[in-house]
XYZ file of C-alpha atoms in Angstrom:
759
model
C 55.076 21.538 -30.345
C 58.760 22.445 -30.672
C 61.062 20.961 -28.063
C 64.282 22.804 -28.875
C 62.940 26.335 -29.379
C 65.367 28.899 -30.853
C 63.221 31.687 -29.416
C 64.002 30.466 -25.899
C 67.715 30.158 -26.664
C 67.344 26.398 -26.392
C 68.097 25.445 -29.928
C 70.670 22.756 -29.122
C 70.501 22.208 -25.370
C 67.428 22.101 -23.099
C 67.586 21.587 -19.370
C 64.551 19.849 -17.796
C 63.897 18.491 -14.312
C 64.739 14.836 -13.836
C 61.143 14.213 -12.794
C 59.885 15.717 -16.049
C 62.192 13.487 -18.063
C 61.299 10.309 -16.215
C 57.548 11.038 -16.393
C 57.864 11.499 -20.202
C 59.981 8.314 -20.460
C 57.523 6.361 -18.302
C 54.511 7.571 -20.293
C 53.032 9.383 -17.275
C 52.866 12.630 -19.292
C 52.013 11.257 -22.740
C 50.087 14.442 -23.583
C 53.403 16.345 -23.445
C 56.182 14.224 -24.981
C 56.717 10.560 -25.722
C 60.254 9.173 -25.428
C 61.023 6.592 -28.060
C 64.073 4.603 -29.195
C 65.359 4.890 -32.731
C 65.345 1.532 -34.491
C 69.108 1.359 -34.152
C 68.817 1.034 -30.358
C 68.933 -2.306 -28.504
C 67.280 -3.583 -25.310
C 68.231 -3.095 -21.739
C 71.540 -4.743 -20.928
C 72.686 -3.193 -17.626
C 73.573 -5.503 -14.753
C 72.077 -5.071 -11.252
C 75.256 -3.445 -9.853
C 75.091 -0.749 -12.578
C 71.454 0.001 -11.605
C 72.444 0.337 -7.911
C 75.356 2.619 -8.672
C 73.240 4.972 -10.810
C 70.523 5.205 -8.139
C 73.095 5.786 -5.429
C 74.501 8.594 -7.550
C 71.036 10.136 -7.891
C 70.293 9.830 -4.180
C 73.545 11.577 -3.357
C 72.596 14.453 -5.649
C 75.442 13.855 -8.102
C 75.104 14.536 -11.851
C 74.680 11.625 -14.273
C 75.650 13.380 -17.523
C 73.686 14.652 -20.486
C 71.374 12.693 -22.827
C 71.338 12.916 -26.580
C 67.877 13.299 -28.138
C 66.238 14.294 -31.357
C 62.740 15.457 -32.258
C 61.451 12.654 -34.451
C 59.302 13.320 -37.446
C 56.133 11.292 -38.008
C 57.833 9.331 -40.856
C 60.688 8.109 -38.622
C 60.116 4.575 -37.274
C 60.785 4.213 -33.523
C 60.009 1.943 -30.561
C 58.223 3.221 -27.358
C 60.727 3.170 -24.550
C 58.680 1.142 -22.046
C 56.393 -0.679 -24.387
C 53.463 1.650 -23.863
C 51.007 1.785 -26.736
C 49.758 5.382 -26.547
C 49.447 6.869 -30.029
C 52.148 9.340 -30.872
C 49.468 11.605 -32.440
C 48.018 12.145 -28.952
C 51.346 13.390 -27.564
C 53.027 16.735 -28.012
C 55.655 14.969 -30.054
C 58.204 12.162 -30.017
C 61.737 12.481 -28.729
C 64.225 9.922 -29.992
C 66.658 8.860 -27.259
C 69.984 8.223 -29.011
C 72.322 8.104 -26.028
C 71.057 7.516 -22.473
C 68.782 4.519 -22.990
C 70.543 2.343 -20.359
C 70.573 5.134 -17.759
C 66.947 6.017 -18.393
C 65.694 2.439 -18.225
C 67.747 1.902 -15.022
C 66.041 4.906 -13.477
C 62.636 3.684 -14.615
C 63.272 0.477 -12.645
C 62.393 2.581 -9.589
C 59.941 5.044 -11.055
C 56.117 4.835 -11.010
C 54.658 3.634 -14.345
C 51.160 3.782 -15.883
C 48.983 0.771 -15.063
C 49.557 -2.132 -17.411
C 53.107 -1.136 -18.391
C 55.222 -4.308 -18.658
C 58.179 -4.352 -16.292
C 61.280 -6.523 -16.316
C 62.946 -5.366 -13.098
C 61.936 -4.442 -9.562
C 64.337 -2.354 -7.501
C 64.308 -2.674 -3.720
C 65.721 -0.684 -0.789
C 66.536 -2.954 2.130
C 66.357 -0.728 5.238
C 67.602 -3.389 7.623
C 70.656 -4.556 5.699
C 74.078 -2.852 5.733
C 74.841 -0.944 2.510
C 77.697 -2.009 0.234
C 80.979 -0.134 0.671
C 80.689 3.406 -0.682
C 76.894 3.323 -1.001
C 74.180 4.839 1.198
C 71.563 2.086 0.947
C 71.506 -1.642 0.415
C 69.643 -2.115 -2.863
C 68.484 -5.348 -4.469
C 67.001 -6.280 -7.836
C 64.472 -8.985 -8.689
C 63.437 -10.064 -12.172
C 61.056 -12.503 -13.808
C 63.822 -15.051 -14.020
C 65.246 -14.291 -10.606
C 62.103 -13.639 -8.452
C 64.174 -13.918 -5.222
C 66.903 -11.585 -6.464
C 70.605 -12.005 -7.013
C 73.525 -12.784 -4.673
C 73.752 -10.266 -1.857
C 77.539 -9.893 -1.993
C 77.827 -10.323 -5.773
C 74.746 -8.689 -7.234
C 75.495 -9.633 -10.827
C 75.407 -13.350 -9.986
C 72.465 -15.671 -9.272
C 71.719 -16.755 -5.733
C 73.564 -19.966 -4.927
C 71.679 -23.235 -5.261
C 71.383 -23.486 -1.452
C 70.020 -19.928 -1.196
C 67.522 -20.492 -4.025
C 66.384 -23.661 -2.269
C 65.840 -21.741 0.987
C 64.114 -18.889 -0.780
C 61.806 -21.273 -2.597
C 61.022 -23.128 0.647
C 60.326 -19.875 2.483
C 58.069 -18.646 -0.315
C 56.086 -21.891 -0.287
C 55.207 -21.320 3.348
C 53.180 -18.274 2.239
C 51.254 -20.244 -0.434
C 48.006 -22.207 -0.133
C 48.295 -25.915 0.617
C 47.208 -26.791 -2.936
C 50.247 -24.952 -4.333
C 52.654 -26.916 -2.157
C 51.792 -30.221 -3.808
C 52.340 -28.956 -7.336
C 55.561 -29.433 -9.271
C 58.125 -26.696 -9.426
C 56.937 -23.323 -10.674
C 58.832 -20.085 -11.071
C 56.973 -17.629 -8.846
C 55.625 -14.397 -10.334
C 58.252 -11.826 -9.387
C 55.541 -9.251 -8.775
C 54.534 -11.258 -5.738
C 57.992 -12.015 -4.268
C 60.770 -10.021 -2.675
C 64.579 -10.485 -2.540
C 65.715 -13.258 -0.280
C 68.313 -12.598 2.407
C 69.737 -14.980 4.998
C 69.657 -12.284 7.718
C 67.208 -9.635 9.003
C 65.790 -7.919 5.936
C 63.224 -5.143 5.468
C 62.956 -4.453 1.677
C 60.467 -2.125 0.013
C 59.957 -1.683 -3.696
C 61.432 1.688 -4.763
C 58.487 2.262 -7.131
C 56.117 2.128 -4.110
C 58.380 4.444 -2.119
C 58.452 6.924 -5.011
C 54.716 6.654 -5.557
C 53.993 7.451 -1.916
C 56.335 10.470 -2.191
C 54.331 11.778 -5.148
C 50.987 11.125 -3.466
C 51.690 12.735 -0.106
C 54.059 15.506 -1.130
C 54.939 15.675 2.576
C 58.143 14.143 3.888
C 56.796 13.579 7.388
C 53.668 11.741 6.190
C 55.874 9.750 3.819
C 58.218 8.698 6.664
C 55.254 7.530 8.743
C 53.927 5.442 5.778
C 57.301 3.811 5.214
C 57.820 2.940 8.853
C 54.267 1.542 9.091
C 54.955 -0.841 6.189
C 58.306 -1.923 7.601
C 56.832 -2.691 11.003
C 54.115 -4.867 9.357
C 56.553 -7.108 7.500
C 56.693 -10.696 8.722
C 59.135 -13.445 7.877
C 57.487 -16.870 7.210
C 60.067 -18.493 9.485
C 59.048 -16.310 12.453
C 55.621 -17.314 13.778
C 53.281 -14.291 13.900
C 56.197 -12.028 14.829
C 57.182 -9.013 12.739
C 60.729 -8.694 11.536
C 60.806 -5.257 13.145
C 60.093 -6.723 16.564
C 62.964 -9.167 16.183
C 65.466 -6.344 15.659
C 67.333 -4.819 18.560
C 66.725 -1.248 19.623
C 69.990 -0.087 18.081
C 69.084 -1.748 14.748
C 65.591 -0.183 14.775
C 67.163 3.262 15.271
C 69.455 2.579 12.325
C 66.491 1.701 10.146
C 64.759 4.940 11.067
C 67.908 6.885 10.177
C 67.970 5.245 6.747
C 64.348 6.271 6.204
C 65.361 9.893 6.904
C 68.407 9.597 4.600
C 66.208 8.197 1.821
C 63.771 11.099 2.239
C 66.688 13.484 1.763
C 67.817 11.539 -1.300
C 64.325 11.697 -2.869
C 64.236 15.474 -2.283
C 67.516 15.724 -4.225
C 66.161 13.609 -7.071
C 63.074 15.773 -7.416
C 65.181 18.946 -7.384
C 67.664 17.551 -9.949
C 67.934 18.742 -13.521
C 69.281 17.017 -16.573
C 70.602 18.508 -19.880
C 69.189 17.164 -23.163
C 71.413 17.750 -26.164
C 69.824 18.005 -29.588
C 70.874 15.808 -32.507
C 70.048 17.019 -35.985
C 67.460 14.986 -37.890
C 69.843 14.551 -40.758
C 71.516 11.846 -38.673
C 68.483 9.665 -39.208
C 69.013 9.343 -42.958
C 69.666 5.773 -44.139
C 71.697 6.799 -47.141
C 75.415 6.412 -47.069
C 78.317 6.459 -49.538
C 80.496 3.543 -50.432
C 83.167 4.389 -47.850
C 80.898 5.518 -45.020
C 78.340 4.210 -42.585
C 74.886 5.730 -42.047
C 75.452 8.882 -39.924
C 73.453 7.630 -36.908
C 75.244 4.283 -37.025
C 78.648 5.971 -36.964
C 77.591 8.168 -34.045
C 76.086 5.246 -32.163
C 79.200 3.123 -32.556
C 81.479 5.923 -31.343
C 79.546 7.100 -28.345
C 79.066 3.474 -27.163
C 76.566 2.788 -24.434
C 78.068 3.970 -21.188
C 80.831 1.305 -20.861
C 78.568 -1.322 -22.512
C 79.744 -1.148 -26.140
C 77.909 -2.907 -28.911
C 79.218 -6.275 -29.953
C 79.558 -6.861 -33.669
C 76.357 -8.858 -33.657
C 74.420 -6.181 -31.780
C 75.768 -3.636 -34.208
C 74.663 -5.673 -37.255
C 71.144 -6.034 -35.916
C 70.986 -2.369 -34.945
C 72.011 -1.247 -38.446
C 69.622 -3.658 -40.157
C 66.740 -2.212 -38.097
C 67.879 1.278 -38.896
C 68.149 0.656 -42.666
C 65.030 -1.486 -42.870
C 62.720 -0.674 -39.863
C 60.340 -3.506 -40.789
C 63.077 -5.962 -39.809
C 62.355 -5.224 -36.127
C 58.693 -6.181 -36.393
C 59.507 -9.276 -38.432
C 62.168 -10.506 -36.020
C 59.966 -9.805 -32.981
C 57.041 -11.672 -34.513
C 59.217 -14.589 -35.592
C 61.053 -14.770 -32.249
C 57.743 -15.434 -30.473
C 56.621 -18.108 -33.012
C 56.151 -21.628 -31.772
C 56.543 -24.824 -33.715
C 56.365 -28.554 -32.935
C 53.675 -30.344 -31.016
C 55.171 -29.460 -27.598
C 55.010 -25.789 -28.535
C 58.783 -25.122 -28.426
C 59.435 -21.560 -29.562
C 61.989 -19.957 -31.866
C 63.114 -18.025 -28.776
C 64.377 -21.316 -27.262
C 66.880 -21.605 -30.125
C 67.957 -17.992 -30.729
C 67.952 -14.474 -29.420
C 66.543 -11.750 -31.642
C 70.071 -10.703 -32.490
C 71.018 -14.267 -33.455
C 67.863 -14.508 -35.555
C 68.765 -11.385 -37.508
C 72.343 -12.716 -37.981
C 70.937 -16.004 -39.243
C 68.615 -14.302 -41.725
C 71.620 -12.345 -43.019
C 73.642 -15.538 -43.434
C 70.820 -17.460 -45.132
C 70.288 -14.504 -47.477
C 73.975 -14.695 -48.414
C 73.632 -18.458 -49.034
C 70.710 -17.944 -51.397
C 72.029 -14.788 -53.070
C 73.610 -15.024 -56.523
C 76.548 -12.576 -56.747
C 77.698 -11.041 -59.998
C 80.286 -12.720 -62.206
C 83.167 -10.796 -60.678
C 81.991 -11.014 -57.076
C 82.945 -13.771 -54.696
C 80.258 -15.443 -52.568
C 80.441 -14.491 -48.885
C 79.400 -16.640 -45.923
C 78.967 -14.248 -42.968
C 79.179 -16.777 -40.151
C 80.587 -14.186 -37.726
C 80.873 -10.849 -39.596
C 82.740 -7.880 -38.222
C 81.248 -4.405 -38.640
C 83.458 -3.850 -41.690
C 82.529 -7.169 -43.341
C 78.890 -6.489 -42.725
C 79.048 -3.129 -44.479
C 80.865 -4.583 -47.471
C 78.164 -7.232 -47.735
C 75.100 -4.976 -47.559
C 76.586 -2.501 -50.039
C 76.456 -5.132 -52.761
C 73.761 -4.245 -55.189
C 70.470 -5.987 -54.487
C 71.710 -7.902 -51.426
C 69.766 -5.945 -48.767
C 66.537 -6.360 -50.752
C 67.124 -10.117 -50.891
C 67.125 -10.285 -47.089
C 63.591 -9.156 -46.468
C 61.736 -11.920 -48.392
C 63.230 -14.439 -45.919
C 60.986 -12.869 -43.314
C 58.117 -11.267 -45.207
C 57.289 -14.460 -47.091
C 57.427 -16.663 -44.003
C 60.371 -18.642 -45.275
C 62.280 -18.300 -42.019
C 59.188 -19.399 -40.165
C 58.918 -22.511 -42.263
C 62.591 -23.353 -41.800
C 62.317 -22.906 -38.024
C 59.208 -25.092 -38.009
C 61.082 -27.870 -39.852
C 64.033 -27.517 -37.496
C 61.927 -27.601 -34.342
C 59.923 -30.604 -35.646
C 63.134 -32.450 -36.393
C 64.666 -31.755 -32.942
C 61.457 -32.425 -30.986
C 61.606 -35.149 -28.356
C 58.732 -37.647 -28.886
C 58.852 -39.505 -25.542
C 60.346 -42.839 -24.638
C 63.637 -43.740 -26.291
C 63.223 -41.256 -29.116
C 66.560 -39.428 -29.750
C 64.990 -35.964 -30.002
C 65.852 -33.097 -27.662
C 63.577 -31.942 -24.811
C 62.765 -28.246 -25.078
C 65.110 -27.292 -22.190
C 68.037 -28.587 -24.227
C 67.350 -26.307 -27.180
C 68.997 -23.167 -25.713
C 72.242 -25.139 -25.340
C 72.672 -25.425 -29.107
C 75.126 -22.907 -30.479
C 74.068 -20.197 -32.906
C 76.401 -21.669 -35.563
C 74.807 -25.098 -35.215
C 71.279 -23.726 -35.429
C 72.294 -21.860 -38.576
C 73.454 -25.135 -40.097
C 70.081 -26.733 -39.276
C 68.290 -23.760 -40.848
C 70.516 -24.105 -43.896
C 69.561 -27.798 -44.177
C 65.922 -26.735 -44.025
C 66.521 -24.015 -46.635
C 68.252 -26.564 -48.925
C 65.261 -28.941 -48.692
C 66.981 -31.650 -46.720
C 64.218 -31.848 -44.090
C 61.234 -31.803 -46.481
C 60.084 -32.898 -49.947
C 57.432 -30.851 -51.720
C 56.387 -29.267 -48.425
C 56.160 -32.556 -46.488
C 58.670 -33.279 -43.706
C 61.106 -36.093 -44.618
C 61.052 -39.537 -43.121
C 62.792 -40.750 -39.961
C 66.087 -41.623 -41.659
C 66.970 -38.013 -42.349
C 65.690 -36.848 -39.009
C 67.998 -39.269 -37.217
C 70.911 -38.232 -39.461
C 70.348 -34.618 -38.397
C 69.941 -35.572 -34.740
C 73.220 -37.441 -34.886
C 74.818 -34.322 -36.358
C 73.427 -32.240 -33.499
C 74.720 -34.610 -30.826
C 78.077 -34.968 -32.601
C 78.389 -31.187 -32.777
C 77.481 -30.856 -29.151
C 80.104 -33.410 -28.107
C 83.003 -32.939 -30.479
C 83.095 -29.544 -32.283
C 85.666 -27.212 -30.752
C 85.794 -24.508 -33.497
C 82.201 -23.419 -33.986
C 82.811 -20.899 -36.753
C 85.054 -23.159 -38.803
C 82.753 -26.148 -38.428
C 79.774 -24.083 -39.528
C 81.622 -22.776 -42.583
C 82.532 -26.355 -43.500
C 78.886 -27.457 -43.091
C 77.590 -24.693 -45.368
C 80.119 -25.700 -48.001
C 79.092 -29.356 -47.876
C 75.401 -28.406 -48.139
C 76.092 -26.229 -51.152
C 78.169 -28.951 -52.876
C 75.606 -31.684 -52.421
C 72.480 -30.257 -54.101
C 71.058 -33.772 -54.620
C 70.769 -34.914 -51.031
C 70.788 -38.506 -49.925
C 70.117 -39.511 -46.338
C 73.672 -39.025 -45.088
C 74.381 -35.273 -45.368
C 74.912 -35.070 -41.623
C 77.468 -37.819 -41.874
C 79.246 -35.982 -44.733
C 79.340 -32.788 -42.632
C 80.773 -34.661 -39.635
C 83.537 -36.193 -41.750
C 84.465 -32.801 -43.321
C 84.540 -31.239 -39.828
C 87.032 -33.828 -38.601
C 89.163 -33.434 -41.705
C 89.220 -29.691 -41.246
C 90.366 -30.174 -37.628
C 87.322 -28.242 -36.376
C 86.112 -31.117 -34.215
C 87.222 -34.418 -32.721
C 86.602 -37.747 -34.398
C 83.850 -39.760 -32.744
C 85.006 -43.021 -31.174
C 82.921 -46.140 -30.516
C 82.653 -47.588 -27.028
C 84.479 -50.630 -28.400
C 87.468 -48.454 -29.315
C 87.514 -46.889 -25.885
C 87.307 -50.315 -24.279
C 90.546 -51.217 -25.972
C 92.209 -48.579 -23.854
C 90.727 -49.612 -20.416
C 93.190 -47.584 -18.312
C 91.647 -44.455 -19.884
C 88.084 -45.121 -18.834
C 88.465 -47.466 -15.869
C 90.970 -47.765 -13.061
C 92.720 -51.174 -13.425
C 92.047 -53.437 -10.491
C 95.733 -54.232 -10.067
C 96.777 -50.550 -9.924
C 98.796 -50.239 -6.690
C 98.255 -46.527 -6.157
C 98.009 -44.801 -2.799
C 95.566 -42.358 -4.311
C 92.648 -42.203 -6.705
C 93.752 -41.102 -10.158
C 93.275 -37.558 -11.421
C 94.571 -35.814 -14.532
C 97.044 -38.662 -15.211
C 94.193 -40.797 -16.562
C 94.266 -38.623 -19.698
C 98.023 -38.830 -20.342
C 98.640 -40.392 -23.808
C 101.286 -42.936 -24.737
C 104.561 -41.325 -25.857
C 104.792 -40.467 -29.562
C 101.428 -41.986 -30.323
C 99.243 -39.497 -32.237
C 96.191 -41.781 -32.407
C 96.320 -42.319 -28.617
C 96.786 -38.613 -28.006
C 93.602 -37.843 -30.014
C 91.775 -40.609 -28.132
C 92.820 -39.171 -24.756
C 91.869 -35.638 -25.819
C 88.452 -36.903 -26.890
C 87.823 -38.695 -23.620
C 89.101 -35.745 -21.577
C 86.535 -33.574 -23.390
C 83.781 -36.053 -22.529
C 84.899 -36.492 -18.953
C 85.170 -32.624 -18.771
C 86.829 -32.350 -15.363
C 87.341 -28.576 -15.815
C 83.663 -27.814 -16.170
C 80.728 -29.099 -14.147
C 78.098 -27.784 -16.569
C 77.458 -30.850 -18.720
C 74.547 -29.783 -20.874
C 74.546 -33.134 -22.788
C 72.882 -34.527 -19.658
C 69.732 -32.672 -20.726
C 69.546 -35.169 -23.605
C 70.659 -38.191 -21.618
C 67.947 -37.451 -19.011
C 65.431 -36.363 -21.619
C 62.464 -38.313 -20.289
C 62.939 -36.593 -16.905
C 63.838 -33.178 -18.342
C 60.786 -33.230 -20.621
C 58.596 -33.237 -17.513
C 60.134 -30.033 -16.147
C 57.933 -26.926 -16.551
C 58.919 -23.622 -18.022
C 59.493 -21.980 -21.395
C 63.230 -21.911 -22.085
C 64.808 -18.837 -23.666
C 68.138 -18.928 -25.543
C 71.021 -17.197 -23.775
C 69.096 -16.953 -20.503
C 71.104 -19.246 -18.250
C 69.274 -17.986 -15.220
C 65.899 -18.970 -16.658
C 66.062 -22.690 -15.958
C 63.876 -24.860 -13.702
C 66.801 -27.206 -13.119
C 70.333 -27.299 -11.696
C 73.438 -29.318 -12.360
C 73.532 -31.424 -9.210
C 76.512 -33.291 -7.840
C 75.323 -36.851 -7.065
C 77.890 -36.946 -4.289
C 77.586 -33.384 -2.917
C 80.611 -31.134 -3.473
C 80.627 -30.205 0.204
C 81.700 -33.774 0.944
C 84.726 -33.840 -1.354
C 85.814 -30.427 -2.640
C 88.854 -28.509 -1.470
C 88.509 -27.540 2.181
C 85.862 -29.670 3.854
C 86.329 -28.861 7.503
C 87.849 -32.288 8.087
C 91.382 -32.701 9.406
C 94.260 -33.552 7.042
C 94.346 -37.304 6.501
C 90.524 -37.545 6.464
C 89.856 -35.424 3.367
C 89.196 -36.546 -0.184
C 92.059 -34.403 -1.435
C 94.411 -36.542 0.675
C 93.510 -39.573 -1.401
C 93.139 -38.148 -4.904
C 95.605 -36.414 -7.275
C 93.050 -33.769 -8.313
C 89.690 -33.868 -6.570
C 87.876 -31.880 -9.268
C 88.760 -34.375 -12.046
C 86.559 -36.934 -10.319
C 84.101 -34.751 -8.394
C 83.276 -32.501 -11.378
C 83.268 -35.307 -13.915
C 80.101 -35.896 -15.922
C 79.983 -39.203 -14.031
C 79.138 -37.344 -10.751
C 76.618 -34.873 -12.168
C 72.989 -35.073 -13.065
C 70.370 -32.592 -14.178
C 67.915 -32.188 -11.390
C 64.770 -30.041 -11.081
C 65.149 -27.120 -8.656
C 62.142 -28.375 -6.698
C 63.655 -31.856 -6.348
C 67.013 -30.318 -5.459
C 65.324 -28.392 -2.696
C 64.432 -31.786 -1.187
C 67.606 -33.819 -1.457
C 70.476 -31.680 -2.671
C 72.615 -32.091 0.477
C 72.094 -35.820 0.999
C 74.621 -38.542 0.216
C 74.085 -40.624 -2.934
C 72.938 -43.717 -1.041
C 70.243 -41.684 0.660
C 69.122 -39.369 -2.084
C 68.825 -42.369 -4.420
C 67.157 -44.450 -1.676
C 69.731 -47.216 -1.929
C 69.732 -47.822 1.812
C 66.861 -48.382 4.222
C 67.724 -45.683 6.718
C 66.133 -42.282 6.295
C 67.275 -38.752 7.150
C 65.497 -35.494 7.263
C 67.368 -33.897 4.393
C 67.347 -36.933 2.074
C 63.804 -38.002 1.559
C 62.069 -35.396 -0.568
C 61.701 -36.595 -4.105
C 60.674 -36.373 -7.686
C 58.016 -33.689 -8.322
C 57.323 -33.358 -4.592
C 56.179 -36.932 -4.150
C 57.745 -40.092 -2.767
C 59.757 -41.896 -5.432
C 61.173 -45.386 -5.509
C 64.898 -46.136 -5.950
C 64.186 -47.440 -9.447
C 62.457 -44.170 -10.442
C 65.244 -42.070 -9.012
C 67.949 -44.098 -10.728
C 66.224 -43.835 -14.067
C 65.533 -40.114 -13.723
C 69.195 -39.595 -12.710
C 70.515 -41.553 -15.713
C 72.190 -44.131 -13.456
C 72.379 -47.724 -14.593
C 70.589 -49.909 -11.941
C 73.561 -52.287 -12.152
C 75.728 -49.507 -10.715
C 73.685 -48.846 -7.579
C 76.077 -50.783 -5.383
C 78.931 -48.468 -6.549
C 77.099 -45.453 -5.242
C 76.064 -47.202 -2.014
C 79.774 -47.849 -1.393
C 80.497 -44.115 -1.474
C 79.221 -43.747 2.086
C 81.774 -42.924 4.800
C 82.667 -45.670 7.265
C 80.017 -46.343 9.962
C 79.948 -43.668 12.643
C 81.865 -41.161 10.534
C 80.686 -37.832 9.094
C 80.014 -37.477 5.351
C 83.226 -35.409 5.084
C 85.408 -38.180 6.408
C 87.473 -40.019 3.772
C 89.906 -42.871 3.625
C 91.488 -44.636 0.639
C 88.746 -47.287 0.274
C 86.048 -44.636 0.106
C 88.011 -42.523 -2.391
C 88.533 -45.564 -4.697
C 84.813 -46.431 -4.402
C 83.918 -42.895 -5.468
C 86.337 -43.063 -8.353
C 84.878 -46.352 -9.571
C 81.297 -45.041 -9.400
C 82.210 -41.911 -11.433
C 84.189 -43.883 -14.057
C 81.508 -46.482 -14.548
C 78.723 -43.843 -14.908
C 80.823 -41.728 -17.287
C 81.395 -44.636 -19.623
C 77.805 -45.836 -19.390
C 76.528 -42.333 -20.271
C 78.814 -42.263 -23.301
C 77.689 -45.705 -24.416
C 74.115 -44.429 -24.371
C 75.018 -41.318 -26.364
C 76.671 -43.509 -28.971
C 74.093 -46.260 -29.221
C 70.697 -44.588 -28.684
C 70.856 -42.178 -31.683
C 72.406 -44.877 -33.861
C 75.950 -43.622 -34.305
C 76.858 -47.112 -35.461
C 75.382 -46.039 -38.811
C 78.303 -43.658 -39.068
C 80.808 -46.233 -37.701
C 82.559 -46.944 -40.973
C 83.329 -43.284 -41.518
C 84.206 -42.421 -37.950
C 86.542 -45.325 -37.505
C 88.141 -44.650 -40.892
C 88.720 -41.020 -40.042
C 89.857 -42.018 -36.563
C 92.670 -44.103 -38.008
C 93.955 -41.287 -40.235
């Protein structure tokens, strides 16, 4: 079959109905045309708000622009748009979608799909909720990682912790009793709906569209929609439908929105869309010394509807285009698991990062000609990438890293080295792996490539493993220039071909000397500067200290570096302290889930303030003179310190997140309704909670003293309570650092760190 037929005067442009296009794209009409993605294309990257805006445009009958397509020959590699597996031979032909992928996939989020088609998004129309400004309907999105949807007023952000807690609690009321006693699980998003803290009547747009196709009668469709809305019940309303709880005026408004949606669906099914033909010559992979492949140049210039390719996305896209087998190799490797706890490569890197790492490792192993200078593409621009792959023989040297399973072996060694082995072992629990930077993981892969982690195919002994783990923790704590530190590490690995058991230590020293990271300090060194880590008992201040704790002594470089180091650890500007995943590793290792790199929303835990932020942050509802900010220079420096934060499972947070420290840690006998849920949905002792929270039992009195005076609300503060909170935070922050230093054995590096420290 010919799609662009010169005989029909459609040689370069063909106009089809929007329904035709979406049915082809969905695979509903595979016998006609299959829509595929050229290898150069990437995955779906649009945010929820962009999906809403496109659908609102469609429902209003407004145009969404043309799409660029090409009839693909059988020898051109491509990827089915929605993951369907129907053979191309059974279709009329294959259309390569070069520009319009994001728009098409956004439309498919609300379009009926063949049974068994994998879906990543569900799009909802909430008939009871007020639409956003400028839009006709309130629309919501749910995903596998956000089964209860995103924030109502900021649809590109996760629900708040409190909202997720309420949504999870509400969902559990619909589950069997056996499910309620199990530890936290992420619900299947195909069985949930978006959560809203007000009357809500959402229906999946795919269902609405499917009914429209089935009935082909607007009046019958309206009756079906209203019937489903009237049957919806909220778990919090005993045997009463949500519809019955709405007022008459609100019910009338819902019925009007049903009519408006019917009109919008009529517009969509009457809409047409122009498809512009691209010549097949653009799919050639040949290019001259001064040019890019034609399709790559076009793809870079047209962008992706205000979502331009990053340099890394571009590199991966061109690699797939030039060597289509790279896509299959990366996909297969990305899903590979290594280590006894079955951590996956996906927990360390995204597919794009994996391709970038293969490129860099190929450059490390490649032998350039006599007149060529070796290149280390730690963060290549588009131009640097093209100069690299044009070197004779380089591109061919990249593929063996994947085809011969070398990358798989190096990832296996890396995962086995990092693996947490229970108890006091210094390894990383699987949920900590996504927190490692791409540059650091590339260094670990380079160590594996260089043979540092194995001898004759057998993993090395514990000495080298601990050296590497110390490097990982040092990097996590101290490196502030990722690219520079990674370049330094690759240079050290290349220079020391005969490895002893201290390569990690050598890399650390070189990073400090290159000013890419802070020097590591021992707890003993920090103790010599007590006013930095602990408020002196004789300090006659009318307030708890804030930023002034980090002020260095005048004209003292060593003290300035020490203060900068401790400020970085204390991290008052950021309450996401991922190093806590390692410090609480015995607790974190029990949390369920399969972590994925660069998926911050896909976590079964939260960063929980031990003393809740509602009690101390900014405006608290208390009168001036009774607020924490009245007794502290900067509240966030103490409240958001690592000393006041723990990693806590979302299920456990649902139980005690709003309670005071003394109650959530069970340090006092009295009980309150919000305080006494616990670890993994069971009652836990104070000792268990302290251990899981990485709190030294000797400090429990400090947290008990953070309670307000008797008879006062949790938001009431005076100077004594502010000082008690400050002491608890300071003591825990220092204790956490002591553990980080001592448990992985940083004292082995002490002679070097202290020597560098004094320079």
